[in-house]
Coordinates of C-alpha atoms and ligand atoms in Angstrom, one line a residue:
M1 CA -11.2 -21.8 -6.6
K2 CA -13.2 -19.0 -8.3
S3 CA -16.6 -20.0 -9.2
C4 CA -17.6 -19.6 -12.9
A5 CA -20.1 -16.9 -12.0
K6 CA -17.2 -15.2 -10.1
R7 CA -15.0 -15.4 -13.0
E8 CA -17.5 -14.2 -15.4
A9 CA -18.2 -11.2 -13.2
D10 CA -14.5 -10.2 -13.0
R11 CA -14.2 -10.6 -16.9
K12 CA -17.1 -8.2 -17.3
T13 CA -15.8 -5.8 -14.8
F14 CA -12.4 -5.8 -16.3
L15 CA -13.8 -5.3 -19.9
E16 CA -15.6 -2.4 -18.5
Q17 CA -12.5 -0.9 -17.0
V18 CA -10.7 -1.6 -20.5
R19 CA -13.5 0.4 -22.2
E20 CA -13.5 3.3 -19.6
S21 CA -9.7 3.7 -19.8
K22 CA -9.9 3.7 -23.6
E23 CA -12.4 6.5 -23.5
N24 CA -9.9 8.4 -21.5
G25 CA -6.8 7.7 -23.6
Y26 CA -5.3 4.7 -22.1
L27 CA -4.9 1.0 -23.2
L28 CA -5.4 -1.1 -20.1
S29 CA -3.4 -4.5 -20.4
S30 CA -4.5 -7.5 -18.3
R31 CA -1.0 -7.5 -16.4
K32 CA -1.8 -7.0 -12.9
I33 CA 1.2 -5.4 -11.1
G34 CA -0.2 -5.0 -7.6
S35 CA -3.3 -4.8 -5.3
G36 CA -4.3 -3.1 -2.2
A37 CA -7.2 -3.2 0.0
F38 CA -9.8 -1.5 -2.6
S39 CA -7.5 -1.2 -5.5
K40 CA -5.8 -3.1 -8.3
V41 CA -3.1 -1.9 -10.3
Y42 CA -2.5 -2.8 -13.8
L43 CA 0.1 -2.1 -16.5
G44 CA -1.4 0.5 -19.1
Y45 CA -0.3 2.5 -22.1
A46 CA -0.8 6.1 -23.1
T47 CA -2.4 6.4 -26.6
Q48 CA -0.9 8.7 -29.2
E49 CA -3.9 11.0 -28.7
K50 CA -3.3 11.2 -25.1
L51 CA 0.3 12.0 -25.5
K52 CA -0.7 14.9 -27.8
Q53 CA -3.2 16.4 -25.3
N54 CA -1.3 15.9 -22.1
Y55 CA 2.1 17.8 -22.1
K56 CA 3.3 16.6 -18.6
L57 CA 2.6 13.1 -19.5
A58 CA 4.0 13.3 -22.7
S59 CA 7.4 15.0 -21.7
D60 CA 7.9 12.5 -18.8
L61 CA 7.1 9.6 -21.0
R62 CA 9.6 10.8 -23.7
S63 CA 12.4 11.0 -21.3
K64 CA 11.8 7.3 -20.1
R65 CA 11.3 6.4 -23.8
H66 CA 8.3 4.4 -23.3
A67 CA 4.5 4.9 -23.1
M68 CA 3.8 2.7 -20.1
V69 CA 1.9 3.9 -16.8
A70 CA 0.5 2.2 -14.0
I71 CA -3.2 2.3 -13.6
K72 CA -4.5 2.1 -10.0
I73 CA -8.1 1.3 -10.0
I74 CA -10.1 1.9 -7.0
S75 CA -13.5 0.6 -6.5
T76 CA -15.1 3.3 -4.7
D77 CA -18.3 1.6 -4.8
K78 CA -17.1 -1.2 -2.8
A79 CA -14.8 0.9 -0.3
P80 CA -16.2 2.3 2.8
L81 CA -17.5 5.9 2.4
E82 CA -14.8 7.2 4.7
Y83 CA -12.2 5.8 2.2
S84 CA -13.5 7.7 -0.6
R85 CA -14.2 10.9 1.2
K86 CA -11.1 11.1 3.4
F87 CA -8.2 8.8 2.4
L88 CA -8.5 8.9 -1.3
P89 CA -8.5 12.8 -1.5
R90 CA -5.4 12.7 0.9
E91 CA -3.6 10.4 -1.4
I92 CA -4.4 12.6 -4.5
Y93 CA -3.4 15.8 -2.5
S94 CA -0.1 14.3 -1.3
L95 CA 0.9 12.9 -4.6
N96 CA 0.4 16.2 -6.2
A97 CA 2.0 18.0 -3.3
T98 CA 5.3 15.9 -3.3
Y99 CA 8.4 16.1 -5.5
K100 CA 8.2 14.0 -8.7
H101 CA 11.7 12.8 -8.3
I102 CA 11.3 11.0 -5.1
N103 CA 7.8 10.2 -5.3
I104 CA 5.5 8.4 -7.8
Q105 CA 3.9 11.1 -10.2
L106 CA 0.1 11.2 -10.5
Y107 CA -0.2 12.0 -14.2
E108 CA -3.9 12.1 -14.4
M109 CA -7.1 10.9 -12.8
Y110 CA -10.4 10.0 -14.2
R111 CA -13.5 8.6 -12.3
N112 CA -17.2 7.5 -12.6
S113 CA -19.7 6.7 -9.9
R114 CA -18.2 3.1 -9.4
R115 CA -14.6 3.7 -9.8
T116 CA -11.5 6.1 -9.6
Y117 CA -8.6 5.7 -11.8
L118 CA -5.2 7.1 -10.8
V119 CA -2.9 7.2 -13.9
L120 CA 0.7 6.9 -12.2
E121 CA 4.1 6.9 -13.2
L122 CA 5.3 3.2 -13.6
A123 CA 7.9 1.9 -11.2
S124 CA 9.1 -0.8 -13.4
R125 CA 11.3 -2.7 -10.9
G126 CA 8.6 -3.5 -8.5
D127 CA 8.6 -2.8 -4.7
L128 CA 11.3 -2.9 -2.1
L129 CA 10.0 -6.0 -0.5
E130 CA 10.0 -8.0 -3.8
H131 CA 13.7 -6.6 -4.2
I132 CA 14.9 -7.8 -0.9
N133 CA 13.4 -11.2 -1.2
A134 CA 14.7 -11.6 -4.9
T135 CA 18.3 -10.4 -3.7
S136 CA 18.1 -12.6 -0.6
D137 CA 17.4 -15.5 -2.8
R138 CA 20.2 -14.8 -5.2
R139 CA 22.7 -14.3 -2.3
E140 CA 21.4 -17.4 -0.6
C141 CA 21.5 -14.9 2.6
P142 CA 18.8 -12.9 3.9
G143 CA 18.8 -9.3 3.2
L144 CA 20.6 -6.7 1.1
E145 CA 24.5 -6.1 1.3
E146 CA 24.9 -3.1 3.6
E147 CA 26.3 -1.0 0.8
E148 CA 23.3 -1.5 -1.4
A149 CA 21.0 -1.0 1.7
R150 CA 22.9 2.3 2.3
R151 CA 22.4 3.8 -1.3
L152 CA 18.6 2.9 -1.1
F153 CA 18.0 4.1 2.6
R154 CA 19.8 7.5 1.8
Q155 CA 17.1 8.0 -1.0
I156 CA 14.2 6.8 1.4
V157 CA 15.3 9.4 3.8
S158 CA 15.7 12.1 1.6
A159 CA 12.2 11.3 0.2
V160 CA 10.6 11.4 3.7
A161 CA 12.5 14.6 4.7
H162 CA 10.9 16.1 1.6
C163 CA 7.5 15.1 2.7
H164 CA 8.0 16.3 6.3
N165 CA 9.5 19.7 5.0
V166 CA 6.3 20.3 2.9
G167 CA 4.1 19.3 6.0
I168 CA 3.2 15.7 5.1
V169 CA 3.5 12.8 7.0
H170 CA 3.2 9.5 5.4
R171 CA 2.1 7.2 8.3
D172 CA 2.3 3.9 6.2
L173 CA 6.0 3.7 5.4
K174 CA 6.8 0.1 4.7
C175 CA 8.8 -2.0 2.1
E176 CA 5.7 -2.5 0.0
N177 CA 5.2 1.2 -0.5
I178 CA 8.6 1.9 -1.7
L179 CA 8.9 1.2 -5.2
L180 CA 11.9 1.0 -7.7
D181 CA 11.9 2.8 -11.1
E182 CA 13.7 1.4 -14.1
R183 CA 17.2 3.0 -13.0
G184 CA 16.9 1.5 -9.4
F185 CA 15.9 4.6 -7.9
I186 CA 13.4 4.7 -5.2
K187 CA 9.8 6.3 -5.4
L188 CA 7.5 6.7 -2.4
T189 CA 3.9 5.6 -2.9
D190 CA 0.7 4.9 -1.3
F191 CA -0.2 8.0 0.5
G192 CA -3.4 7.1 1.5
F193 CA -2.8 7.5 5.0
A194 CA -0.8 10.6 4.7
N195 CA -1.8 13.8 6.4
R196 CA -1.2 17.4 6.2
Y197 CA -0.1 19.0 9.6
S198 CA 0.2 22.9 10.1
L199 CA 1.7 22.7 13.4
R200 CA 5.0 20.8 13.6
N201 CA 4.5 19.3 17.1
S202 CA 0.7 18.7 16.9
L203 CA -0.4 15.2 17.9
M204 CA -2.6 12.9 15.8
S205 CA -4.8 10.2 17.0
T206 CA -5.5 8.0 13.8
F207 CA -4.4 4.5 13.7
C208 CA -2.4 4.3 10.3
G209 CA -0.2 1.8 8.8
S210 CA 0.8 -1.8 9.0
V211 CA 1.2 -3.2 12.5
A212 CA 4.8 -4.6 11.8
Y213 CA 5.9 -1.0 10.9
T214 CA 3.9 0.9 13.3
A215 CA 5.3 2.9 16.0
P216 CA 4.5 1.6 19.6
E217 CA 2.8 4.8 20.7
I218 CA 0.4 4.2 17.9
L219 CA 0.0 0.6 18.8
M220 CA -0.7 1.9 22.4
S221 CA -3.5 4.2 21.0
K222 CA -1.7 7.1 22.4
K223 CA -1.8 10.6 20.6
Y224 CA 1.4 10.6 18.6
N225 CA 3.6 12.8 16.5
G226 CA 3.4 11.8 12.9
E227 CA 7.0 12.7 11.9
L228 CA 8.3 10.7 14.9
A229 CA 6.1 7.6 14.0
D230 CA 7.6 8.0 10.5
L231 CA 11.0 7.6 12.1
W232 CA 10.0 4.3 13.7
S233 CA 9.0 2.8 10.5
L234 CA 12.3 3.8 8.9
G235 CA 14.0 1.8 11.6
V236 CA 11.9 -1.1 10.7
I237 CA 12.6 -0.7 7.0
L238 CA 16.2 -0.5 7.4
Y239 CA 16.3 -3.7 9.7
A240 CA 14.2 -5.4 6.9
M241 CA 16.7 -4.3 4.3
V242 CA 19.7 -5.6 6.0
T243 CA 18.4 -8.7 7.6
G244 CA 15.6 -9.7 5.3
K245 CA 13.5 -10.0 8.4
L246 CA 11.2 -8.0 10.4
P247 CA 12.3 -6.8 13.7
F248 CA 9.1 -7.6 15.5
K249 CA 6.5 -9.8 14.2
E250 CA 3.2 -10.2 15.7
R251 CA -0.3 -9.6 14.5
Q252 CA -1.7 -8.6 17.7
P253 CA -0.7 -4.9 18.8
H254 CA -0.5 -5.9 22.4
K255 CA 2.0 -8.8 21.7
M256 CA 3.9 -6.5 19.4
I257 CA 4.2 -3.9 22.3
H258 CA 5.6 -6.8 24.5
M259 CA 8.1 -7.8 22.1
I260 CA 9.2 -4.2 21.4
K261 CA 9.7 -3.8 25.2
Q262 CA 11.7 -6.9 25.5
G263 CA 14.3 -5.2 23.0
L264 CA 15.7 -5.6 19.5
S265 CA 18.0 -8.5 18.7
F266 CA 20.3 -8.8 15.7
R267 CA 20.4 -12.3 14.6
Q268 CA 23.0 -12.0 12.1
P269 CA 26.2 -10.2 11.5
L270 CA 25.6 -6.6 10.8
S271 CA 28.2 -3.5 11.0
P272 CA 28.2 -1.7 14.4
E273 CA 27.2 1.3 12.8
C274 CA 24.2 -0.1 11.2
Q275 CA 23.1 -1.6 14.4
S276 CA 23.5 1.8 16.1
L277 CA 21.3 3.5 13.4
I278 CA 18.6 0.9 13.7
Q279 CA 18.7 1.1 17.6
G280 CA 18.6 5.1 17.3
L281 CA 15.3 4.8 15.2
L282 CA 13.7 1.9 17.1
Q283 CA 13.5 3.8 20.2
L284 CA 10.3 3.0 22.4
K285 CA 10.2 6.8 23.4
P286 CA 9.4 8.8 20.2
G287 CA 11.4 11.8 21.5
A288 CA 14.5 9.5 22.0
R289 CA 14.6 8.6 18.3
L290 CA 17.2 10.1 16.0
G291 CA 16.0 13.1 13.8
L292 CA 16.0 13.0 10.1
Q293 CA 19.0 15.1 10.1
Q294 CA 20.8 12.9 12.6
V295 CA 20.0 10.0 10.3
A296 CA 21.2 11.7 7.4
T297 CA 24.6 12.4 8.9
H298 CA 25.0 9.3 10.8
R299 CA 28.3 7.6 10.4
W300 CA 26.5 4.4 8.7
M301 CA 25.1 6.7 6.1
L302 CA 28.6 8.0 4.9
P303 CA 29.8 5.6 2.3
A304 CA 32.6 3.5 3.7
T305 CA 34.8 4.2 0.6
S306 CA 34.3 7.9 0.5
A307 CA 35.1 8.4 4.3
I308 CA 38.4 6.5 4.0
F309 CA 39.2 8.1 0.6
Q310 CA 38.5 11.4 2.3
Q311 CA 40.7 10.8 5.3
A312 CA 43.6 9.5 3.2
L313 CA 43.1 12.6 0.9
N314 CA 43.2 15.0 3.9
A315 CA 46.4 13.2 5.5
T316 CA 48.4 12.9 2.2
G317 CA 47.0 15.1 -0.3
R318 CA 46.6 12.2 -2.7
P319 CA 44.1 9.3 -3.1
P320 CA 44.6 6.0 -1.4
E321 CA 45.8 3.1 -3.2
R322 CA 43.1 0.7 -4.0
S323 CA 42.9 -2.1 -1.8
P324 CA 40.5 -5.2 -2.0
A325 CA 38.7 -3.9 1.2
L326 CA 38.0 -0.9 -0.5
E327 CA 36.7 -2.6 -3.6
K328 CA 34.2 -4.4 -1.6
P329 CA 33.2 -2.2 1.3
S330 CA 30.5 -4.2 2.7
A331 CA 30.8 -4.1 6.6
Q332 CA 28.4 -7.2 6.7
G333 CA 30.7 -9.8 8.0
G334 CA 29.9 -12.5 5.6
C335 CA 26.8 -14.6 5.4
L336 CA 25.6 -17.4 7.4
P337 CA 24.0 -20.4 5.8
C338 CA 20.4 -19.6 6.4
P339 CA 16.9 -21.2 5.7
R340 CA 15.2 -19.4 2.8
V341 CA 12.6 -17.5 4.6
C342 CA 11.0 -14.6 2.6
L343 CA 9.9 -11.3 4.4
Q344 CA 6.4 -11.2 4.0
R345 CA 3.9 -8.8 3.1
A346 CA 2.9 -6.8 6.1
A347 CA 0.0 -7.8 8.2
P348 CA -3.3 -6.0 7.4
Q349 CA -4.1 -2.7 9.2
L350 CA -5.7 -2.9 12.7
G351 CA -9.5 -3.8 12.9
G352 CA -9.1 -5.3 9.2
T353 CA -8.6 -2.0 7.2
G354 CA -7.9 0.5 9.7
W355 CA -10.3 3.1 7.8
G356 CA -12.6 3.4 10.7
A357 CA -10.2 5.0 12.9
L358 CA -10.4 8.6 14.3
G359 CA -9.7 11.8 12.3
Ligands
ATP1 N1 3.2 3.2 -9.9 C1 3.3 2.2 -9.5 N2 4.1 1.3 -10.3 C2 4.3 -0.1 -10.1 N3 3.8 -0.8 -9.2 C3 2.9 -0.1 -8.4 C4 2.6 1.4 -8.6 N4 1.6 1.6 -7.6 C5 1.3 0.6 -6.8 N5 2.1 -0.5 -7.5 C6 2.1 -1.9 -6.9 O1 0.8 -2.1 -6.5 C7 0.5 -2.4 -5.0 C8 -0.6 -1.9 -4.3 O2 -0.6 -0.4 -4.6 P1 -0.8 0.7 -3.6 O3 0.0 0.4 -2.2 O4 -0.7 2.0 -4.0 O5 -2.2 0.2 -3.1 P2 -3.2 0.5 -1.9 O6 -4.7 0.2 -2.1 O7 -3.1 1.9 -1.4 O8 -2.6 -0.7 -0.9 P3 -2.8 -0.8 0.6 O9 -4.1 -1.5 0.7 O10 -1.7 -1.8 0.9 O11 -2.6 0.5 1.2 C9 1.9 -1.8 -4.6 O12 2.5 -2.5 -3.4 C10 2.9 -2.0 -5.8 O13 3.4 -3.4 -5.8

C-alpha cells in the first residue's frame, strides 16, 4: 500500500507533468498506458494550437482521424546518468532514423532539468504480449493461430530488416516492444538499446535486452554481432506467439544457457514448417541462424492458401475450388485443453537494469 505522503508526492508530480505538457501544446490524461524502468507512458491529446503549428503531427493525426498521442515521460533526474547521456539519445536517434510505417513515430520532444517528454504515435491496441495473452484466453488455448502469427511475424521481420538495412540493431526485441496500431499493424518501439553500426560484421560487447529474449552469446558475455543477436530474439518472439510461452525461462543467465544447451522442446502441436523456422532461428551458434532473407522466404512464411492457390493455378490455369481446408488454413493441429498460464512480462535486464554495461 502506498503511503499518504507517497500518494501526495505522486499527485504533485503528475500535476506538474500536466502543466508542462499543456505549456507545450498537449493535454495529458491520467490514463497510464505503460511503464518502463525510468518512464511512464500516458495517453495524451494534441491541442488545436499544436496542430496548427506542427504540420507532421497534424497530417498524421488527420489520417488517423483522432488527436491522441502517447506521451512517454522519462524521469531523467532519477535515471542513471548513462541512461540520459547514452541510451536516451540512441532511442531518439533510432526513432528518427527508422521508417514511420513500421516503427513508432516520434512527433516531438520537450524537456526540462527533471524530465524528458517524448510525444509518440499512439499504438492503440497495446503490445504483442497483451495480444497473445488476450487471444489465448479467448481461444482457451495458449498462443495465436499460426495464420495470425504468420501475418504479424512477416511484419516484424520486415521492420527488423528495415532497421538492419539502415545500420540499426535493436538489441531489445521482445513481445512488449512490439506494439499494435488501430489497424492491427505492428510497430516496433523501445529503441533504448538500439545501436548504430558502420561495419556490418563488427562485434559489440554491451549486455542489452531481457534475459528471456537474449541471445546465448550475450548471456555468455562474449563479443557478439548485433544482427545475429536480433535473429535469436525473433526466434523467441515467434515461439511465444505460437505457443503462448517462452522457449527458455530462467532468471539467471547461466541457468538459461544450460537450458538452451539442452535443446528446444515443443509442448503443443505446431506445423513442422513453423518448428523448422523456430529451430532455424534459435541456433546456439550465431552463424548457424537463418538470415533475415532466409526467414522472409522460409516455407512457413508463405501463406498456405496462396501457395496452394498458386500451385493449382500453375497446373490448371484456373483457381482451385474452395475447400474447408483452404477456408481455415491453420496448420496448428487443434488445441489441447490447457491451463490458463499467461505469458509474463520479461524478467528485468541483467544486473537490475543493464545500464551499467560496456559501450
Ligand atoms: N507509442 C505507444 N503507444 C502505446 N503504448 C505504448 C507506446 N509506447 C510505449 N507504450 C507502452 O508503454 C510500455 C513501456 O514503454 P517503453 O517500452 O517504451 O518504455 P521503456 O522505459 O523503454 O521500457 P523498458 O524499461 O522495458 O525498456 C510499453 O511496453 C507499451 O506497453
